[in-house]
PDB file of C-alpha atoms in Angstrom:
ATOM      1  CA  UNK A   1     -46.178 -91.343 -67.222  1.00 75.00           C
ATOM      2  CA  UNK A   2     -42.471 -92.729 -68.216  1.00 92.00           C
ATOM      3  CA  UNK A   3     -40.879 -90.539 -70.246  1.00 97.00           C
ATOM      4  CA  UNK A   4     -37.280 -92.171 -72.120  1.00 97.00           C
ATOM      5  CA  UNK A   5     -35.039 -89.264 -71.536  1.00 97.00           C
ATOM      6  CA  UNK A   6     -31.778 -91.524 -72.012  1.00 97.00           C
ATOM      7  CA  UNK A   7     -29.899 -92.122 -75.956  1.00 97.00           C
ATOM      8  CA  UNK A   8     -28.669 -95.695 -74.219  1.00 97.00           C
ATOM      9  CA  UNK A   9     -32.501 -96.839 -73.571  1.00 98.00           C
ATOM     10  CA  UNK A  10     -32.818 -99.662 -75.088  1.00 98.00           C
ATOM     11  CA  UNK A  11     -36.081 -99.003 -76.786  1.00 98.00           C
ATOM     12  CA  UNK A  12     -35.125 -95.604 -78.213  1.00 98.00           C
ATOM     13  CA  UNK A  13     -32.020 -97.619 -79.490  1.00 98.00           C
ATOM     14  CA  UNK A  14     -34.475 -99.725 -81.137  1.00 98.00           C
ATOM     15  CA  UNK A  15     -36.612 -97.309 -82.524  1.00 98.00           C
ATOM     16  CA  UNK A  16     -33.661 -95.791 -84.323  1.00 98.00           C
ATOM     17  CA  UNK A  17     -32.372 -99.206 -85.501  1.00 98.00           C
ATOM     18  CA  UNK A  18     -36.455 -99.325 -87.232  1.00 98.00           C
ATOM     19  CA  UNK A  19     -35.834 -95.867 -88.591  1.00 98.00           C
ATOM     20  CA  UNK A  20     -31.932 -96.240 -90.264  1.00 98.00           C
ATOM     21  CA  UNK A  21     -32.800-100.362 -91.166  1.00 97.00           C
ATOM     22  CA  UNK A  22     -34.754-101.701 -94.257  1.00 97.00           C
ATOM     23  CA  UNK A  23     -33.281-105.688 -92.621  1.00 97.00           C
ATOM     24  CA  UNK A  24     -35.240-104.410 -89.569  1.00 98.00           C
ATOM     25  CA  UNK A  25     -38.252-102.849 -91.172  1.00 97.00           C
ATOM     26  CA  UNK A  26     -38.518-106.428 -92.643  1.00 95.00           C
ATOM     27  CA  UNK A  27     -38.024-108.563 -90.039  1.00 97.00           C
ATOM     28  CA  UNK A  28     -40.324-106.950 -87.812  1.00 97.00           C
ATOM     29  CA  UNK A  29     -42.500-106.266 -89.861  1.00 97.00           C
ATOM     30  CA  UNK A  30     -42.896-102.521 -89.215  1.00 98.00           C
ATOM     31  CA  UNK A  31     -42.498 -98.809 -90.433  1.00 98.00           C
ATOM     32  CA  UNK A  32     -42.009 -95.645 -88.682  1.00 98.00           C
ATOM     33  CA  UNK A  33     -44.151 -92.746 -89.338  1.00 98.00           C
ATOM     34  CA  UNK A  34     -43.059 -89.310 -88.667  1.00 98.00           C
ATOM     35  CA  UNK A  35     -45.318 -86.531 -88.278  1.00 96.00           C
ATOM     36  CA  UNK A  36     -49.005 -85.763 -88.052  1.00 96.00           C
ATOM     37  CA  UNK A  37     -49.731 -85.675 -91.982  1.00 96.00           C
ATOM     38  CA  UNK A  38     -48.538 -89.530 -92.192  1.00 97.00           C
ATOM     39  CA  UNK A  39     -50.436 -90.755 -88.932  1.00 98.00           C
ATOM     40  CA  UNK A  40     -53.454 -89.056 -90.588  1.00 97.00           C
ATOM     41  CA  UNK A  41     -52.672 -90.793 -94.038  1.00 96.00           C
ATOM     42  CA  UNK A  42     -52.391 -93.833 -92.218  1.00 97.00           C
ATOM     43  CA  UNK A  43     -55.626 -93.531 -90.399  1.00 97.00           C
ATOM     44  CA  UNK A  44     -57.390 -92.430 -93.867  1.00 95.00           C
ATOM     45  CA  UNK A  45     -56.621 -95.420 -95.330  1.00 92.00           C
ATOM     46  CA  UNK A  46     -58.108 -97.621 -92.948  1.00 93.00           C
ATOM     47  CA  UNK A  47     -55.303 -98.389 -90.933  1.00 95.00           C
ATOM     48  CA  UNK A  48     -54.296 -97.946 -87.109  1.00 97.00           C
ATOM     49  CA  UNK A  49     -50.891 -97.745 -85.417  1.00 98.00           C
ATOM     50  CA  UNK A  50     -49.312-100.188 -83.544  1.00 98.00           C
ATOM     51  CA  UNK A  51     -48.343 -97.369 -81.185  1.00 98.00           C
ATOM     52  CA  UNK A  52     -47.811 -94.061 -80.782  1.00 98.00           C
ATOM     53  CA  UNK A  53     -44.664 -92.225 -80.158  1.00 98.00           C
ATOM     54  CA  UNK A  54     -44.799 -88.352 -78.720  1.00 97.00           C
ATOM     55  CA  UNK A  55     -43.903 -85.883 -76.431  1.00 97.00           C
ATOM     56  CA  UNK A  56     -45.594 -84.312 -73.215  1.00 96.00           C
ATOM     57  CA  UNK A  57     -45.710 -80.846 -75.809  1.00 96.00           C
ATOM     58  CA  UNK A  58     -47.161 -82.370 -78.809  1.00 96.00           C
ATOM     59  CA  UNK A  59     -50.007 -83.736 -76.807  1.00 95.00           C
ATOM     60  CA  UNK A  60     -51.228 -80.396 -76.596  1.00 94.00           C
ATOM     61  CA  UNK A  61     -51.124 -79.861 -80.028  1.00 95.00           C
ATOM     62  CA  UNK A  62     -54.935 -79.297 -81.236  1.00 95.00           C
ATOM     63  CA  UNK A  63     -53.893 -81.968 -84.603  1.00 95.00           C
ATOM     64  CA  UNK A  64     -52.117 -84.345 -82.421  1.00 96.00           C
ATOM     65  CA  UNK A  65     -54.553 -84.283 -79.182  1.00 96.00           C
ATOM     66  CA  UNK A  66     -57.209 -84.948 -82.484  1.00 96.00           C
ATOM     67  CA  UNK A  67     -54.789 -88.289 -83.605  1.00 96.00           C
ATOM     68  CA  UNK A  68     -54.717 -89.459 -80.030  1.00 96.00           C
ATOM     69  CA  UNK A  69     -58.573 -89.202 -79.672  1.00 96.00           C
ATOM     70  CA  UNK A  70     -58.466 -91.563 -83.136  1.00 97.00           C
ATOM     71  CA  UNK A  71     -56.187 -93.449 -82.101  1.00 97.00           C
ATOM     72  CA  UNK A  72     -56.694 -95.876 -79.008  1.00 96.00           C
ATOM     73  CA  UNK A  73     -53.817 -97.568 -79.165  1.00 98.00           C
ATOM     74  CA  UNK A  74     -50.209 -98.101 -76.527  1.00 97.00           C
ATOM     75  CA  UNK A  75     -48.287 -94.513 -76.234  1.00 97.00           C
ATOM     76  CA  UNK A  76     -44.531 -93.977 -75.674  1.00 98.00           C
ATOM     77  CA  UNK A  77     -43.324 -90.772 -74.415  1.00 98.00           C
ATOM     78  CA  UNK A  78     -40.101 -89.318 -75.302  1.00 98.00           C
ATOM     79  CA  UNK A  79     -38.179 -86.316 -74.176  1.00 98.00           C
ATOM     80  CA  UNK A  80     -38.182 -83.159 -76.265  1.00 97.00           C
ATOM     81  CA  UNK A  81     -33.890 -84.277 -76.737  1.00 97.00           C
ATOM     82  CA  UNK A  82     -34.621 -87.824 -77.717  1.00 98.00           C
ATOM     83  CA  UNK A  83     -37.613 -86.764 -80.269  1.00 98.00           C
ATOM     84  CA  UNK A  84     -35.559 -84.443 -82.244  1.00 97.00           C
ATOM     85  CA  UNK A  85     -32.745 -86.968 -82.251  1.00 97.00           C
ATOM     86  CA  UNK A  86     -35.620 -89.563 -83.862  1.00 98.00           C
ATOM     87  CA  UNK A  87     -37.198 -87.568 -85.914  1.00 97.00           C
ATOM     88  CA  UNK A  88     -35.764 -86.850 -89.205  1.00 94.00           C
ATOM     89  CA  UNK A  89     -37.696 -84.043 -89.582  1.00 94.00           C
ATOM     90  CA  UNK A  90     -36.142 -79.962 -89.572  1.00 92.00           C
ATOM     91  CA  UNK A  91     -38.625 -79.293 -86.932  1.00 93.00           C
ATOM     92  CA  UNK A  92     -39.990 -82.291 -85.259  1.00 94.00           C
ATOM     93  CA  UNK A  93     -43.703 -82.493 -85.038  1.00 95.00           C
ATOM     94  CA  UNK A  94     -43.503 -84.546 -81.540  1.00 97.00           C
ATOM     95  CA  UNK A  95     -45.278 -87.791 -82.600  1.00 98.00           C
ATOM     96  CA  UNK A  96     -44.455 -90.561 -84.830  1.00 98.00           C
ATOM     97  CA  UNK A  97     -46.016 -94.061 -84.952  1.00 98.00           C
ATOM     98  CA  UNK A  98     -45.454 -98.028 -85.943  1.00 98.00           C
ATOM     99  CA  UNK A  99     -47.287 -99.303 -87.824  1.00 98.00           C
ATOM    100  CA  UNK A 100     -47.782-102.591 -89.887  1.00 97.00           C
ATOM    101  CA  UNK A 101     -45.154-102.883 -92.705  1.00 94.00           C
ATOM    102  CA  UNK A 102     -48.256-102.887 -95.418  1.00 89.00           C
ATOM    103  CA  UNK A 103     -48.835-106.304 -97.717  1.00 84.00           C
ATOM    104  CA  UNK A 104     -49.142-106.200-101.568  1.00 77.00           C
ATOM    105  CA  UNK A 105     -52.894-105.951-102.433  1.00 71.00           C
ATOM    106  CA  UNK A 106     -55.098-106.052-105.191  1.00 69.00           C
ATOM    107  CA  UNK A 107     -56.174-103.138-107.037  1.00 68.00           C
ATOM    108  CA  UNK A 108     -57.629-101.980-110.192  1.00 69.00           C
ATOM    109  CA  UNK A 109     -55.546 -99.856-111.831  1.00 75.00           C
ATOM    110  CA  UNK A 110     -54.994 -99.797-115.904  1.00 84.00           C
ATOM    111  CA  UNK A 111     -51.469 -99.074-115.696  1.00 90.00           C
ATOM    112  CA  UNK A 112     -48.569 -99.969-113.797  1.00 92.00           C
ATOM    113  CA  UNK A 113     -45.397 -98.317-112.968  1.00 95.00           C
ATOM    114  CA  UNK A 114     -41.930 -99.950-113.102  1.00 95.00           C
ATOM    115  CA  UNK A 115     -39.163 -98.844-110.848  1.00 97.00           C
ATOM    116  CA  UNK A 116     -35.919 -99.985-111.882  1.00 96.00           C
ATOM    117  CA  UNK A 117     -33.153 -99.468-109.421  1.00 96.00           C
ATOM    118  CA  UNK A 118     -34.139 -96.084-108.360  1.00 98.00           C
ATOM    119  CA  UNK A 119     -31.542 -95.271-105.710  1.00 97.00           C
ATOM    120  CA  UNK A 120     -32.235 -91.741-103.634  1.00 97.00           C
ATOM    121  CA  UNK A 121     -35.576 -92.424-101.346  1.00 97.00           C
ATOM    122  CA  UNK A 122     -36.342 -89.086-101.554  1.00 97.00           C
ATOM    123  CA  UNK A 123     -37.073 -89.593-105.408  1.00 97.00           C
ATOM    124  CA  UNK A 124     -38.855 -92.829-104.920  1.00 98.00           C
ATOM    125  CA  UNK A 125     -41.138 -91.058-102.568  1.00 98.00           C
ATOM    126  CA  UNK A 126     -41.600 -88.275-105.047  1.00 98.00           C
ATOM    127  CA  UNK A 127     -42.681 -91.294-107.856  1.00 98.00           C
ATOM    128  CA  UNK A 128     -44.939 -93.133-105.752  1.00 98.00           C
ATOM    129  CA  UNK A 129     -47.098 -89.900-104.917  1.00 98.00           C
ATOM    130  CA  UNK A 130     -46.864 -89.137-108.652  1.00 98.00           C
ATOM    131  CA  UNK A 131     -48.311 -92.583-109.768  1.00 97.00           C
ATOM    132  CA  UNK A 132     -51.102 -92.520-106.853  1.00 95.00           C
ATOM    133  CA  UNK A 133     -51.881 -88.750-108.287  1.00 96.00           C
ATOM    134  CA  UNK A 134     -52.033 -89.737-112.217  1.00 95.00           C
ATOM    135  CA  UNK A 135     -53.902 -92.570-111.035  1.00 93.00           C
ATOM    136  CA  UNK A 136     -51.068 -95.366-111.278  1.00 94.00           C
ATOM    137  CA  UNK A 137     -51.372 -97.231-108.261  1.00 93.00           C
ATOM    138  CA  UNK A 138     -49.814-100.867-109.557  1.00 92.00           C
ATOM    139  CA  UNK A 139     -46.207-100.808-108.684  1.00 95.00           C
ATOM    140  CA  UNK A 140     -43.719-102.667-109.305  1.00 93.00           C
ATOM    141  CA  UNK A 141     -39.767-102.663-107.125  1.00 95.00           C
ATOM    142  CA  UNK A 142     -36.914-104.256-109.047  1.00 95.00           C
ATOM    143  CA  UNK A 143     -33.752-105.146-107.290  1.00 94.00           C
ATOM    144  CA  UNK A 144     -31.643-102.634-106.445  1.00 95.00           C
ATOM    145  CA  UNK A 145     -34.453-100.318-105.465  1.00 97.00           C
ATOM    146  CA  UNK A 146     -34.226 -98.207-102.231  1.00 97.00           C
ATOM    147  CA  UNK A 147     -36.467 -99.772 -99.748  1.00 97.00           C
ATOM    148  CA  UNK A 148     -39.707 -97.911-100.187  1.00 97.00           C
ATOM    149  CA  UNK A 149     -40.704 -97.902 -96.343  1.00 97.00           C
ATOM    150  CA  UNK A 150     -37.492 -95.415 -95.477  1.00 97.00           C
ATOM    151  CA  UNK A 151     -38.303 -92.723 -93.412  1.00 96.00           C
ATOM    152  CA  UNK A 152     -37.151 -90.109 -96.243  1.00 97.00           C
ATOM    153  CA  UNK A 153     -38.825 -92.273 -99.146  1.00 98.00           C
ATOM    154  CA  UNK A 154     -42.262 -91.984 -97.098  1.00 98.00           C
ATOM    155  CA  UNK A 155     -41.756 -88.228 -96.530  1.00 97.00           C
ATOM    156  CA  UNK A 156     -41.485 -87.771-100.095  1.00 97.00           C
ATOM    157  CA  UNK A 157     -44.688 -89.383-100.756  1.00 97.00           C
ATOM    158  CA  UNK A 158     -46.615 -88.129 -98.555  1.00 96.00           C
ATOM    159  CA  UNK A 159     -49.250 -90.803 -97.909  1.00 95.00           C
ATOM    160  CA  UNK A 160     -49.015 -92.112-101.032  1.00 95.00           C
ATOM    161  CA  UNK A 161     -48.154 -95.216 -99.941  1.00 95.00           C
ATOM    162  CA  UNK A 162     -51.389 -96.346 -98.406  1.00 93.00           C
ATOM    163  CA  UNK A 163     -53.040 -95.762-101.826  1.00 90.00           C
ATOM    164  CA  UNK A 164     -50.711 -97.763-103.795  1.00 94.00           C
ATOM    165  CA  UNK A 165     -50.014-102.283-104.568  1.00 92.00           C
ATOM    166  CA  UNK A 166     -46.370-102.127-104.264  1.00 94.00           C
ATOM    167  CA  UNK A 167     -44.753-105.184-105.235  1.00 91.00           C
ATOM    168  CA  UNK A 168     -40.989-105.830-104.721  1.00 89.00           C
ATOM    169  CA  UNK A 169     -39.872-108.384-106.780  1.00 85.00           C
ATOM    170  CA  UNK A 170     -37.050-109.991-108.673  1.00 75.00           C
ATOM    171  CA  UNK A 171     -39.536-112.003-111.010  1.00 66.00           C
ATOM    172  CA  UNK A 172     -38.159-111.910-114.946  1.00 69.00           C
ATOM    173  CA  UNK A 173     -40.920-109.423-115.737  1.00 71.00           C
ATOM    174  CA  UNK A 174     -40.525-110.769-119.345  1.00 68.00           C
ATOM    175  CA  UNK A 175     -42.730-113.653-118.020  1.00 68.00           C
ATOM    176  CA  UNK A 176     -45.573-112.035-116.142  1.00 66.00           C
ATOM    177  CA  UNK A 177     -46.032-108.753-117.024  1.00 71.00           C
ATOM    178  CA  UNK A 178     -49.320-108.408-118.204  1.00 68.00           C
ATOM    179  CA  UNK A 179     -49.119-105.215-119.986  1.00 79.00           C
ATOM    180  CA  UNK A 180     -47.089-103.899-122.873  1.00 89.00           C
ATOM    181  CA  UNK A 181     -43.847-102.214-121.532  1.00 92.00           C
ATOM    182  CA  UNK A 182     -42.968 -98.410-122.232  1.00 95.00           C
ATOM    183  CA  UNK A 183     -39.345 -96.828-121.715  1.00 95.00           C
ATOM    184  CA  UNK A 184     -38.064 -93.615-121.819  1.00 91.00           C
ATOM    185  CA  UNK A 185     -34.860 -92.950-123.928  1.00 90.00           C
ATOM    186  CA  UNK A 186     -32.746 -90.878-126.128  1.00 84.00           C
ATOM    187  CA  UNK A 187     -32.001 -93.127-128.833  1.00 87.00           C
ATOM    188  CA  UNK A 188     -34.459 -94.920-131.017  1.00 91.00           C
ATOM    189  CA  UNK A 189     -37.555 -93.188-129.992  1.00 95.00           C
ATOM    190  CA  UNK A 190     -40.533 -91.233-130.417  1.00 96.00           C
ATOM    191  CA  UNK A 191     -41.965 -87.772-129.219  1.00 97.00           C
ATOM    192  CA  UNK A 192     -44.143 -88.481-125.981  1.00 97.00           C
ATOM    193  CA  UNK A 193     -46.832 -85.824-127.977  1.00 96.00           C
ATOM    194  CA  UNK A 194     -46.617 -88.093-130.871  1.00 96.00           C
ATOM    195  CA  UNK A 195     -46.599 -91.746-129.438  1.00 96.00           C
ATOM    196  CA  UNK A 196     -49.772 -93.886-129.381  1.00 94.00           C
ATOM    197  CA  UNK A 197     -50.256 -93.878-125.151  1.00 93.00           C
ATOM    198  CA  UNK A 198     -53.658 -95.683-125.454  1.00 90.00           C
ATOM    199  CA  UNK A 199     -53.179 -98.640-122.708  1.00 76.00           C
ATOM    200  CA  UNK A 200     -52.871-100.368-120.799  1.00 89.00           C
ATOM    201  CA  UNK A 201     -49.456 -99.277-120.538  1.00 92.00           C
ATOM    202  CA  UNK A 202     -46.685-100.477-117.733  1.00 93.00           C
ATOM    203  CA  UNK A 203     -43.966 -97.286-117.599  1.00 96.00           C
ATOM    204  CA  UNK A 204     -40.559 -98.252-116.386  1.00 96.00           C
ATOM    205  CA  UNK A 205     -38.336 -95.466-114.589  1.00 97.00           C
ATOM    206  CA  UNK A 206     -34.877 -95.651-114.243  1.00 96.00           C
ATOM    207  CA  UNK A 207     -32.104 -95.294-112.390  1.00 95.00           C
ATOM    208  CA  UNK A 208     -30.848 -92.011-111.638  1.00 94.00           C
ATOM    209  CA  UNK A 209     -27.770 -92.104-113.457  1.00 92.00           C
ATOM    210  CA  UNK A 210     -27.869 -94.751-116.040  1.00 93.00           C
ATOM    211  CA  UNK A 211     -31.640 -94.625-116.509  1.00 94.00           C
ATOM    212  CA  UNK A 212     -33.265 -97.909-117.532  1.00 95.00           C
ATOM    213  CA  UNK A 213     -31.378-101.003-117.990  1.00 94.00           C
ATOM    214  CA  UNK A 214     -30.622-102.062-121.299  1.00 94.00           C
ATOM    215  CA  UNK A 215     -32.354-105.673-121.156  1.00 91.00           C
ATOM    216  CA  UNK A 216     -35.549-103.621-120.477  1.00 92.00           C
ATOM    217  CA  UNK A 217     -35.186-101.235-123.129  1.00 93.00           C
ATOM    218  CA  UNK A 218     -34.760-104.221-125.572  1.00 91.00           C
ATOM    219  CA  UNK A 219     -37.750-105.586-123.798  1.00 90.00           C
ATOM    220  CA  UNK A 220     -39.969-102.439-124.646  1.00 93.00           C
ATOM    221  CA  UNK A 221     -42.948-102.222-127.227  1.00 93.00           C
ATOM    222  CA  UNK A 222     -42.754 -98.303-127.050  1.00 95.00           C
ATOM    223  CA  UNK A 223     -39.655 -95.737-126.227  1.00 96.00           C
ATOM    224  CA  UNK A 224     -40.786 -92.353-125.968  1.00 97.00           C
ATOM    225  CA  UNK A 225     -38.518 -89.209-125.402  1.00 95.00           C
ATOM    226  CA  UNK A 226     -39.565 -85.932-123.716  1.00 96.00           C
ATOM    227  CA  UNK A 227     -38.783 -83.113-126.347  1.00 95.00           C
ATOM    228  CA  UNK A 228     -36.414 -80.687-124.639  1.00 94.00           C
ATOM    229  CA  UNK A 229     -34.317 -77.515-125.215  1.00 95.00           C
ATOM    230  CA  UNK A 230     -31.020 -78.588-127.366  1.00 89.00           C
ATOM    231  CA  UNK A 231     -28.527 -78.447-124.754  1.00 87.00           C
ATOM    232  CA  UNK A 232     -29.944 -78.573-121.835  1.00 91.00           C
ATOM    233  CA  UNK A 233     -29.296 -81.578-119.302  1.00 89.00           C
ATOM    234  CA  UNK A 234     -32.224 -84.304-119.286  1.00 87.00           C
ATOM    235  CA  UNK A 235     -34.447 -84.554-116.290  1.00 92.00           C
ATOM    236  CA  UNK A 236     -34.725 -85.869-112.756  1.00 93.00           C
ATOM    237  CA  UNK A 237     -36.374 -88.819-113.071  1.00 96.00           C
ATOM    238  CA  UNK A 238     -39.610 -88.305-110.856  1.00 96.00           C
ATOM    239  CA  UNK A 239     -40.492 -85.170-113.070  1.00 96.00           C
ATOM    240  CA  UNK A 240     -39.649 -87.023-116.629  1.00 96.00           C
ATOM    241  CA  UNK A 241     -42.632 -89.139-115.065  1.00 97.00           C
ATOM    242  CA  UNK A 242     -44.972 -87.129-114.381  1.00 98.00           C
ATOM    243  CA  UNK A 243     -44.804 -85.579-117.841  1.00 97.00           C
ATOM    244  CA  UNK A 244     -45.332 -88.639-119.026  1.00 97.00           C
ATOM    245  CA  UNK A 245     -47.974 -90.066-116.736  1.00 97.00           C
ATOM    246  CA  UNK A 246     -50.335 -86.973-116.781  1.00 97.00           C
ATOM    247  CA  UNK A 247     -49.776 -86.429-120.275  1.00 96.00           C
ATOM    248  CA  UNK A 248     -50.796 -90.180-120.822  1.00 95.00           C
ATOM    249  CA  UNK A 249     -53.788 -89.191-118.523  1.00 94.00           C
ATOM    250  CA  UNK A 250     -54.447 -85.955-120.377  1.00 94.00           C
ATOM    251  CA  UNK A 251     -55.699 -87.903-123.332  1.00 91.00           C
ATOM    252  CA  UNK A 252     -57.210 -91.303-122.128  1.00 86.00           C
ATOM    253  CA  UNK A 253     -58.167 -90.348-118.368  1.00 80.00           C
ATOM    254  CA  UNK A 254     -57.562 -92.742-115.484  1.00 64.00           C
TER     255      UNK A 254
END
C-alpha cells in the first residue's frame, strides 16, 4: 500500500484545506469525519463514506478493522506524523472519513430550533446534539452562524448531525416561519416554570455575547427567562437551552 508520509503531498494539503475551510466544505461538497464514534454515526444513519482515511495501526484496531468490514469503500493511508497533524483530536483515533456534505431533508418534528449567529463551533455542536436529544430536530442557521460541518462543531455533537434538517438560510423568517417564535431574555419576560410552552414552539438561541438580536426579540410571541441566583452571571448558551428544551419536553413530551 501507499502510505503519504510527506506535509507537501498534495492530497494531505487538501485534506487539511477540507478540514480548516467551510468555502471548501461547500464547494466540494464534503465533510471530514474524525474518529470512530462519527464514522459509526455516519453509518447508523444510513450513510457511507466517500473514503476512508487511516493508518497501518488503526487497522488493527478491533472498532476500526469492524468500520472497514462496513465500509467497502476507497482507503487512504497516512503516516502515524501526518494523522496526528490531521486530526484535531488530543489523541488521534487513526481514521477519519469524507463523506457527502448532507442536504436539508424533511422531517417531522413539532418544534424547531433557531440559531442566531452562534459563533464558537464547539457550542453549536453542543446545541445541535441537545435539540436531536429533546427531540428538536428542525433547525434553522441564520447568517453569521459558524458553519455547522467544522470539524470542532461535529465533535461537539457527536452524531447529532445525521439526525437533524438543518437549514442555513438568510430567508426573513418573519415570512415563513410556520410556528410561533420563543426568545429568551432578561427584560420583559416570564419565568420558563410559569410560561405556557404548549407548541408548536420555534426557540431561537443567541449569540454568545449579545444573545438574540433585537428584530427577533420584537418578533417573538413568548420571552421566557431562566430564574437564577441574584448575582450570578447568566448562562452559556447551549445549557440555557437545554433547560428550556427538556423542560418544554418535561410537560408536553416530544
Amino acid at each position: 500500500m501507499d502510505v503519504i508520509s510527506s506535509a507537501r503531498n498534495p492530497i494531505f494539503r487538501a485534506l487539511c484545506q477540507l478540514r480548516d475551510e467551510a468555502r471548501e466544505r461547500r464547494l466540494t461538497g464534503s465533510i471530514l469525519l474524525d474518529g470512530a464514534h462519527l464514522v459509526q454515526s455516519l453509518l447508523h444513519s444510513g450513510h457511507m463514506p466517500r473514503q476512508l482515511i487511516l493508518t497501518e495501526t488503526a487497522a488493527q484496531h478491533p472498532e476500526v478493522a469492524d468500520l472497514l468490514l462496513q465500509c467497502p469503500v476507497p482507503r487512504l493511508w497516512l503516516s502515524q506524523a501526518r494523522m496526528s497533524q490531521l486530526s484535531e483530536l488530543n489523541t488521534p483515533q487513526g481514521i477519519l472519513a469524507i463523506a457527502a456534505r448532507p442536504t436539508p431533508r424533511q422531517v417531522a418534528s413539532k418544534h424547531a430550533a433557531i440559531m442566531d449567529r452562534i459563533q464558537d463551533p464547539g457550542n453549536l455542536g453542543t446545541l445541535l446534539r441537545t435539540c436531536a436529544a429533546a427531540g428538536v430536530t428542525e433547525i434553522y442557521l441564520l447568517p453569521g452562524t459558524t458553519d455547522p460541518y467544522a470539524p470542532r462543531c461535529l465533535r461537539a455533537a457527536m452524531g447529532a448531525h445525521f439526525h437533524l434538517a438543518l437549514h442555513e438560510t438568510s430567508a426573513d423568517l418573519k415570512d415563513w416561519l410556520p410556528r410561533r417564535m420563543a426568545v429568551t431574555v432578561l427584560e420583559d419576560s416570564t419565568s420558563l416554570y410559569e410560561a405556557d410552552l404548549e407548541g408548536p414552539w420555534a426557540w431561537v438561541f443567541g449569540n454568545e455575547g449579545q444573545g438574540v438580536a433585537p428584530k427577533l426579540q420584537a418578533w417573538a410571541n413568548l420571552r421566557v427567562h431562566i430564574p437564577m441566583v441574584e448575582g450570578t452571571e447568566s448562562l452559556n448558551v447551549a445549557a440555557a437551552a437545554a433547560i428550556c428544551l427538556f423542560e418544554q419536553r418535561r410537560r408536553y413530551g416530544a
